[in-house]
Coordinates of C-alpha atoms in Angstrom, one line a residue:
V242 CA 92.4 97.2 80.5
Q243 CA 90.6 94.4 82.1
G244 CA 87.4 95.0 80.0
V245 CA 89.0 96.2 76.8
L246 CA 91.5 93.3 76.6
G247 CA 89.9 90.5 78.6
A248 CA 86.4 90.6 77.0
P249 CA 87.6 90.4 73.4
L250 CA 89.9 87.4 74.2
L251 CA 86.9 85.5 75.8
W252 CA 84.7 86.5 72.8
A253 CA 87.3 85.1 70.4
G254 CA 87.2 81.8 72.2
W255 CA 90.3 81.9 74.3
S256 CA 90.5 80.0 77.5
P257 CA 89.2 82.0 80.5
V258 CA 92.4 81.0 82.4
L259 CA 94.6 82.2 79.6
A260 CA 92.7 85.5 79.2
Y261 CA 92.9 86.0 83.0
N262 CA 96.6 85.5 83.1
I263 CA 97.2 87.9 80.1
V264 CA 95.3 90.6 81.9
L265 CA 97.1 89.7 85.2
I266 CA 100.6 90.0 83.6
L267 CA 99.7 93.2 81.9
G268 CA 98.7 94.7 85.2
F269 CA 102.2 94.0 86.6
A270 CA 104.0 94.9 83.5
L271 CA 102.2 98.2 82.8
T272 CA 102.4 99.4 86.4
G273 CA 106.1 98.6 86.6
W274 CA 106.7 100.4 83.2
T275 CA 104.9 103.6 84.0
T276 CA 106.5 103.8 87.4
C277 CA 109.9 103.2 86.0
L278 CA 109.4 106.0 83.4
V279 CA 108.2 108.6 86.0
V280 CA 110.8 107.9 88.6
E281 CA 113.5 107.9 85.9
R282 CA 112.4 111.2 84.7
W283 CA 112.3 112.6 88.2
T284 CA 115.7 111.3 89.4
G285 CA 117.6 111.1 86.2
R286 CA 118.6 107.6 87.0
K287 CA 117.2 104.5 85.0
L288 CA 118.3 102.1 87.8
A289 CA 116.2 104.1 90.3
G290 CA 113.3 103.8 87.8
I291 CA 113.6 100.1 87.4
L292 CA 113.9 99.6 91.1
S293 CA 110.7 101.7 91.9
G294 CA 108.9 100.0 89.0
T295 CA 109.8 96.5 90.7
L296 CA 108.7 97.6 94.1
V297 CA 105.4 99.2 93.1
A298 CA 104.3 96.5 90.6
F299 CA 105.3 93.4 92.8
N300 CA 104.4 94.6 96.3
A301 CA 103.2 92.4 99.1
F302 CA 99.6 93.6 98.7
S303 CA 99.3 93.0 94.9
L304 CA 100.9 89.6 95.1
T305 CA 98.3 88.4 97.7
R306 CA 95.3 89.9 95.7
L307 CA 95.7 88.0 92.5
P308 CA 91.9 87.3 92.1
Q309 CA 91.2 91.0 92.3
I310 CA 92.7 92.1 89.0
Q311 CA 91.7 95.7 89.4
D312 CA 94.1 96.0 92.4
L313 CA 97.0 95.0 90.0
H314 CA 96.3 97.8 87.5
L315 CA 97.9 100.9 89.0
E316 CA 99.6 101.9 85.8
F317 CA 98.0 105.4 85.7
F318 CA 98.7 106.2 89.3
P319 CA 102.3 107.4 88.7
L320 CA 101.1 109.3 85.7
V321 CA 98.6 111.1 87.8
L322 CA 101.4 112.2 90.0
F323 CA 103.6 113.1 87.0
A324 CA 100.8 115.3 85.5
L325 CA 100.2 117.0 88.9
D326 CA 103.8 117.8 89.2
R327 CA 103.8 119.4 85.8
L328 CA 100.6 121.3 86.7
L329 CA 102.1 122.7 89.9
D330 CA 105.2 123.7 88.0
A331 CA 103.2 125.4 85.2
P332 CA 99.5 125.7 85.8
R333 CA 98.3 125.5 82.1
M334 CA 95.4 124.1 80.4
K335 CA 97.2 121.2 78.8
H336 CA 98.6 120.1 82.1
A337 CA 95.1 120.3 83.7
L338 CA 93.7 118.1 80.9
Q339 CA 96.5 115.7 81.2
L340 CA 95.9 115.4 84.9
A341 CA 92.1 114.8 84.3
G342 CA 92.8 112.2 81.6
W343 CA 95.2 110.1 83.7
Y344 CA 93.0 110.4 86.8
V345 CA 89.9 109.2 84.8
L346 CA 91.8 106.2 83.4
Q347 CA 93.0 105.2 86.9
A348 CA 89.5 105.8 88.4
L349 CA 87.9 103.5 85.8
T350 CA 89.8 100.6 87.2
G351 CA 87.7 100.5 90.4
Q352 CA 85.9 102.5 93.0
Y353 CA 88.6 102.2 95.6
L354 CA 91.3 103.6 93.4
L355 CA 89.1 106.3 92.2
A356 CA 88.9 107.5 95.8
F357 CA 92.4 106.7 96.8
T358 CA 94.0 108.4 93.8
A359 CA 92.0 111.5 94.4
I360 CA 93.1 111.6 98.0
S361 CA 96.7 110.9 97.1
A362 CA 96.7 113.8 94.5
V363 CA 95.3 116.3 97.2
V364 CA 97.9 115.1 99.7
A365 CA 100.6 115.5 97.1
A366 CA 99.5 119.0 96.4
L367 CA 99.4 120.0 100.0
A368 CA 103.0 118.7 100.3
R369 CA 104.0 121.5 97.9
P370 CA 102.3 124.6 99.4
F371 CA 104.8 127.3 98.2
E372 CA 104.0 126.4 94.5
W373 CA 100.2 127.4 94.9
I374 CA 100.2 129.8 97.9
G375 CA 100.5 133.6 97.1
P376 CA 100.6 135.1 93.6
R377 CA 100.5 131.5 92.0
F378 CA 97.2 130.7 93.8
K379 CA 94.8 131.9 91.1
P380 CA 96.3 130.2 88.0
A381 CA 96.9 127.0 90.1
A382 CA 93.4 127.1 91.4
R383 CA 92.0 127.7 87.9
A384 CA 94.0 124.7 86.5
V385 CA 93.0 122.3 89.3
L386 CA 89.3 123.4 89.0
L387 CA 89.4 122.7 85.2
S388 CA 90.9 119.3 85.8
A389 CA 88.3 118.4 88.5
I390 CA 85.3 119.5 86.3
V391 CA 86.6 117.6 83.3
A392 CA 87.3 114.5 85.3
L393 CA 83.8 114.8 87.0
L394 CA 82.1 115.1 83.7
L395 CA 83.9 112.1 82.2
L396 CA 83.2 109.9 85.3
T397 CA 79.5 110.9 85.6
P398 CA 78.2 107.9 83.6
V399 CA 80.2 105.6 86.1
L400 CA 79.2 107.5 89.3
L401 CA 75.5 107.8 88.6
P402 CA 74.7 104.1 89.1
Y403 CA 76.4 104.4 92.6
W404 CA 74.3 107.5 93.4
Y405 CA 71.1 105.7 92.4
A406 CA 72.0 102.5 94.3
R407 CA 72.8 104.6 97.4
A408 CA 69.4 106.3 97.2
E409 CA 67.4 103.1 96.4
V410 CA 69.0 100.3 98.4
G411 CA 71.2 102.2 100.8
L412 CA 74.6 101.5 99.2
G413 CA 77.2 102.7 101.5
R414 CA 79.5 101.7 104.3
S415 CA 79.1 102.5 108.0
L416 CA 82.1 103.4 110.1
E417 CA 81.4 100.3 112.1
E418 CA 81.6 98.0 109.1
T419 CA 84.8 99.8 107.9
A420 CA 86.4 99.2 111.3
M421 CA 86.0 95.4 110.7
Y422 CA 88.1 95.7 107.5
S423 CA 90.8 98.1 108.6
A424 CA 94.5 97.4 108.9
E425 CA 96.2 96.0 112.1
V426 CA 99.9 96.8 112.8
T427 CA 100.7 93.1 112.2
D428 CA 99.5 93.5 108.5
Y429 CA 102.5 95.6 107.9
F430 CA 104.7 92.7 108.9
A431 CA 103.0 90.2 106.7
T432 CA 103.9 89.2 103.2
G433 CA 103.4 86.5 100.7
G434 CA 107.0 86.5 99.6
R435 CA 108.6 83.2 100.1
L436 CA 111.8 84.5 101.6
H437 CA 110.3 86.4 104.5
E438 CA 107.4 84.0 104.9
A439 CA 109.6 81.1 105.5
I440 CA 111.8 82.8 108.0
W441 CA 109.5 85.1 110.2
S442 CA 106.4 86.6 108.4
R443 CA 104.0 83.6 108.2
R444 CA 102.7 84.2 111.8
F445 CA 101.6 87.8 111.0
F446 CA 99.5 86.9 107.9
Q447 CA 95.8 87.1 108.5
G448 CA 94.6 87.7 104.9
D449 CA 96.3 91.2 104.3
A450 CA 99.9 91.6 103.4
L451 CA 101.5 95.1 103.7
F452 CA 105.2 94.5 104.4
P453 CA 107.1 96.9 102.1
G454 CA 110.3 94.7 102.0
V455 CA 113.7 95.4 103.6
T456 CA 115.1 96.8 100.4
A457 CA 112.2 99.3 100.1
L458 CA 112.5 100.3 103.7
V459 CA 116.2 100.8 103.7
L460 CA 116.1 103.0 100.6
A461 CA 113.0 104.9 101.5
G462 CA 114.8 105.5 104.9
A463 CA 117.8 106.7 103.1
A464 CA 115.7 109.2 101.2
L465 CA 114.2 110.5 104.5
F466 CA 117.3 110.6 106.6
S467 CA 119.5 112.2 103.9
G468 CA 116.9 115.0 103.6
V469 CA 116.0 114.1 99.9
A470 CA 112.4 113.4 100.9
F471 CA 112.0 117.0 102.2
K472 CA 114.2 119.0 99.7
D473 CA 113.1 117.3 96.5
R474 CA 109.4 118.3 95.8
R475 CA 108.6 115.1 94.1
A476 CA 110.0 112.9 96.8
R477 CA 108.1 115.0 99.4
M478 CA 104.9 114.1 97.5
A479 CA 105.6 110.4 97.9
A480 CA 106.6 110.8 101.6
A481 CA 103.4 112.7 102.4
I482 CA 101.2 110.1 100.5
A483 CA 103.0 107.3 102.4
L484 CA 102.3 108.9 105.7
V485 CA 98.7 109.8 105.2
T486 CA 97.6 106.6 103.6
F487 CA 99.4 104.6 106.3
A488 CA 97.2 106.4 108.8
L489 CA 94.1 106.0 106.9
S490 CA 94.6 102.3 106.4
F491 CA 93.7 101.9 110.2
G492 CA 90.3 103.2 109.5
P493 CA 87.9 104.8 111.8
G494 CA 90.2 104.2 114.8
L495 CA 91.9 107.5 113.8
F496 CA 90.2 110.9 113.7
L497 CA 91.6 111.7 110.3
Y498 CA 89.5 108.8 108.7
R499 CA 86.3 109.9 110.5
W500 CA 86.8 113.5 109.3
L501 CA 87.5 112.4 105.8
Y502 CA 84.4 110.2 105.9
V503 CA 82.2 113.3 106.6
V504 CA 83.8 115.7 104.1
F505 CA 84.6 113.4 101.2
P506 CA 81.4 111.6 100.0
L507 CA 83.2 108.8 98.1
M508 CA 84.6 107.5 101.5
T509 CA 81.1 106.1 102.3
G510 CA 81.7 103.6 99.6
I511 CA 85.0 102.3 101.2
R512 CA 84.7 99.1 103.2
G513 CA 88.2 97.8 103.2
A514 CA 90.3 100.7 104.8
V515 CA 93.1 98.3 104.9
R516 CA 93.5 98.8 101.1
F517 CA 94.9 102.3 101.7
G518 CA 97.9 100.3 102.6
Q519 CA 98.5 99.4 99.0
I520 CA 99.1 103.1 98.2
T521 CA 101.4 103.3 101.2
L522 CA 103.5 100.5 99.4
V523 CA 103.4 102.4 96.1
A524 CA 104.6 105.6 97.8
I525 CA 107.3 103.8 99.7
G526 CA 108.4 102.3 96.3
L527 CA 108.5 105.6 94.7
L528 CA 110.5 107.0 97.7
A529 CA 112.9 104.1 97.5
G530 CA 113.9 105.2 93.9
F531 CA 115.0 108.5 95.2
G532 CA 117.0 106.7 98.0
L533 CA 118.8 104.6 95.4
A534 CA 119.5 107.7 93.1
R535 CA 121.1 109.3 96.2
F536 CA 123.5 106.5 96.6
I537 CA 124.2 106.3 92.9
D538 CA 125.0 110.0 92.7
R539 CA 127.8 109.5 95.2
L540 CA 129.4 106.5 93.4
H541 CA 131.5 106.1 90.2
V542 CA 129.7 104.4 87.3
R543 CA 130.8 100.7 87.8
P544 CA 130.1 100.6 91.6
A545 CA 126.7 102.4 91.0
M546 CA 125.8 99.8 88.4
L547 CA 126.7 97.0 90.7
L548 CA 124.9 98.5 93.7
G549 CA 121.8 99.3 91.6
G550 CA 121.7 95.8 90.0
A551 CA 122.2 94.1 93.4
L552 CA 119.3 96.0 95.0
I553 CA 117.0 95.4 92.1
L554 CA 117.7 91.6 92.2
M555 CA 117.1 91.7 96.1
A556 CA 113.8 93.5 95.6
N557 CA 112.7 90.7 93.2
I558 CA 114.0 88.0 95.5
E559 CA 111.9 89.5 98.4
A560 CA 108.8 89.7 96.2
R561 CA 109.2 86.1 94.8
R562 CA 106.0 84.3 95.6
A563 CA 106.3 81.4 93.1
P564 CA 105.0 78.7 92.7
L565 CA 101.5 79.9 92.7
G566 CA 98.8 77.3 93.4
Y567 CA 95.9 76.9 91.1
F568 CA 92.8 74.7 91.3
E569 CA 91.7 73.0 88.0
Y570 CA 88.5 74.3 86.8
R571 CA 86.3 71.4 85.5
G572 CA 83.4 73.4 84.1
I573 CA 79.8 73.6 85.1
P574 CA 78.3 70.2 85.9
A575 CA 76.0 68.6 83.4
I576 CA 73.1 68.7 85.8
Y577 CA 72.8 72.5 85.3
D578 CA 71.8 71.8 81.7
E579 CA 68.3 71.3 83.2
L580 CA 68.2 75.0 83.8
D581 CA 67.9 75.5 80.1
N582 CA 64.5 74.0 80.2
L583 CA 63.1 76.4 82.8
P584 CA 60.8 79.3 81.8
S585 CA 62.5 82.7 81.5
D586 CA 60.6 84.0 84.5
A587 CA 61.8 81.3 86.9
V588 CA 63.3 82.5 90.1
L589 CA 66.1 80.3 91.7
V590 CA 67.6 79.8 95.2
W591 CA 70.6 77.6 96.1
I592 CA 70.3 75.8 99.4
P593 CA 72.0 75.9 101.9
F594 CA 71.8 79.6 101.6
P595 CA 75.0 81.2 103.0
S596 CA 74.9 83.3 106.0
S597 CA 75.9 86.9 105.9
G598 CA 79.4 86.2 107.1
Q599 CA 79.8 83.6 104.4
W600 CA 78.2 85.1 101.5
H601 CA 81.2 84.8 99.3
L602 CA 80.3 81.2 99.0
N603 CA 77.5 82.4 96.6
A604 CA 80.2 83.1 94.0
P605 CA 80.0 79.5 92.3
F606 CA 76.2 79.9 92.1
M607 CA 76.6 83.2 90.2
L608 CA 79.0 81.5 87.8
V609 CA 76.5 78.8 87.2
S610 CA 73.7 81.4 86.7
S611 CA 75.6 82.9 83.8
R612 CA 74.4 79.9 81.8
T613 CA 70.8 81.1 81.7
F614 CA 70.7 84.3 83.7
H615 CA 67.6 83.4 85.6
R616 CA 66.8 85.6 88.6
L617 CA 68.2 84.3 91.9
L618 CA 68.1 85.0 95.6
N619 CA 71.8 84.1 96.0
G620 CA 74.4 86.8 95.2
Y621 CA 77.8 88.2 96.0
S622 CA 79.4 91.6 95.5
G623 CA 81.0 94.3 97.5
F624 CA 77.7 95.3 99.0
K625 CA 74.9 93.4 100.7
P626 CA 71.4 94.8 100.2
P627 CA 68.9 94.6 103.2
S628 CA 67.0 91.8 101.4
Y629 CA 70.1 89.5 101.7
Y630 CA 69.9 89.6 105.5
D631 CA 66.2 88.8 105.3
H632 CA 66.8 85.8 103.1
A633 CA 69.7 84.4 105.2
N634 CA 67.6 84.6 108.4
A635 CA 64.6 83.0 106.8
L636 CA 66.3 80.2 105.2
A637 CA 68.8 79.3 107.9
S638 CA 66.5 76.4 109.1
F639 CA 65.3 75.1 105.6
P640 CA 63.3 72.9 105.2
D641 CA 60.6 73.8 107.6
E642 CA 57.2 75.4 107.3
R643 CA 58.5 78.9 107.8
S644 CA 61.3 78.9 105.3
V645 CA 59.2 77.0 102.6
E646 CA 56.4 79.6 103.0
Y647 CA 59.0 82.4 102.8
L648 CA 60.2 81.1 99.5
K649 CA 56.7 81.1 98.1
Q650 CA 56.0 84.6 99.2
T651 CA 59.3 85.7 97.7
G652 CA 58.4 84.3 94.3
V653 CA 60.9 81.5 94.1
T654 CA 59.9 78.8 91.7
H655 CA 62.9 76.4 91.8
V656 CA 65.2 75.2 94.7
L657 CA 68.6 73.8 93.9
L658 CA 69.9 71.9 96.8
D659 CA 73.5 70.7 97.4
S660 CA 73.2 67.6 99.5
R661 CA 76.9 67.6 100.3
N662 CA 76.6 70.7 102.5
L663 CA 73.3 69.7 104.2
S664 CA 72.9 67.3 107.1
G665 CA 71.2 63.9 106.5
E666 CA 68.3 64.8 108.9
R667 CA 67.4 68.0 106.9
I668 CA 67.6 66.0 103.7
E669 CA 65.1 63.5 105.1
R670 CA 62.7 66.2 106.0
L671 CA 62.3 67.3 102.4
S672 CA 59.8 64.5 101.8
E673 CA 57.5 66.2 104.4
F674 CA 56.8 69.1 102.0
P675 CA 54.8 68.1 98.9
A676 CA 55.3 71.6 97.5
L677 CA 58.9 70.7 96.7
R678 CA 58.8 68.4 93.7
L679 CA 62.0 66.8 92.6
T680 CA 62.7 67.2 88.8
A681 CA 66.3 66.3 88.4
T682 CA 69.3 65.1 90.4
D683 CA 73.0 63.9 89.9
G684 CA 73.3 62.5 93.3
N685 CA 74.9 65.7 94.8
L686 CA 72.7 68.5 93.4
S687 CA 69.0 68.1 93.3
I688 CA 66.5 70.5 91.5
F689 CA 63.1 70.9 93.1
Q690 CA 60.2 72.8 91.6
L691 CA 58.3 74.8 94.1
T692 CA 54.6 74.5 93.7
S693 CA 51.6 76.1 95.4
P694 CA 48.8 73.9 96.8

């Protein structure tokens, strides 16, 4: 959705901010809509579907991850579970192909959801053992195998680059690195919702918010304690997914994560184990729909409508995070027009070069580099290649003999220096290096050509 809709909007000349917000809103809308359809079909109650759609789309995690649009596009996740449910009911070829299709679409939104959706589907199937154990095993196994083969074939063009990157530059996450980005118990008390944040939740927020909300917890609890979560096979899938992903969100601290890291290759690409918590919130949202349906079944029409409407309203009040703060984007400074005059084989570096722990500060440089797409030492993504650590260590003391020589050996031809983030002493030392020839400046940014003696 992000690429299919966002890219044409930009190509047509739409404002990037407008295009971003359209794709953002679609993520919330489509996720809520598909969840509503699935839960309504499973429970027979439209109000239950609307409530689950609200809780799944507007959860604490998604509302604090707005810059990461891929995390907001979960619209295919409920459809994966719906297709899996149909396959377990009747293991036919068309159901296997439907499961593969919905899974591929969800997997294409991002590597994390590719892995999380696969794990959730396995957990959901394990929660319904009597539908594939015994005489039904062979037809169920054939259908699942067909679905897996089709999905793998369709995803091969996406997975191959990751395979090559792993072989060539060591793309992967160690358990030690993952432990740094795993959930803490306090994350499940944190939320960006204004209601709870103002009263009690603010002190728990450390960057990740995984509080399901009082409405979701009460209704999911109702589904559990009433027995619906165990008797209803679909509710049981949601309960199992919530339990397992909750445990996995704590990362390598639990044996389950370490075991899965060994047996499931895609886990080596996961750094933020805390993001399993997003699936926990989705599963709780699904389970809450069953809880509401349980209450509605015991009431007459009018009280049921009033209760359902009040709980949906409460769920939205809990999720409310408005107003959202934005910084005005003023465009790329005019000084960067000078980059148009550089030869195509120029190699750039921005100084000061961010350390490994602050490498997200390279993002603005990558935006600027989109003007000319010259090669550069700076970069930012979900993975740091070994060369980044070398660059950061060698350039930490720039300018000195060691760092300038390192730039020459690396093939850098131009140095872009931001004087606002460099001490006066280091700026004064620039004159000691004749290899750095100033070619342009606007008072803040200076562009130097790096020449050899």
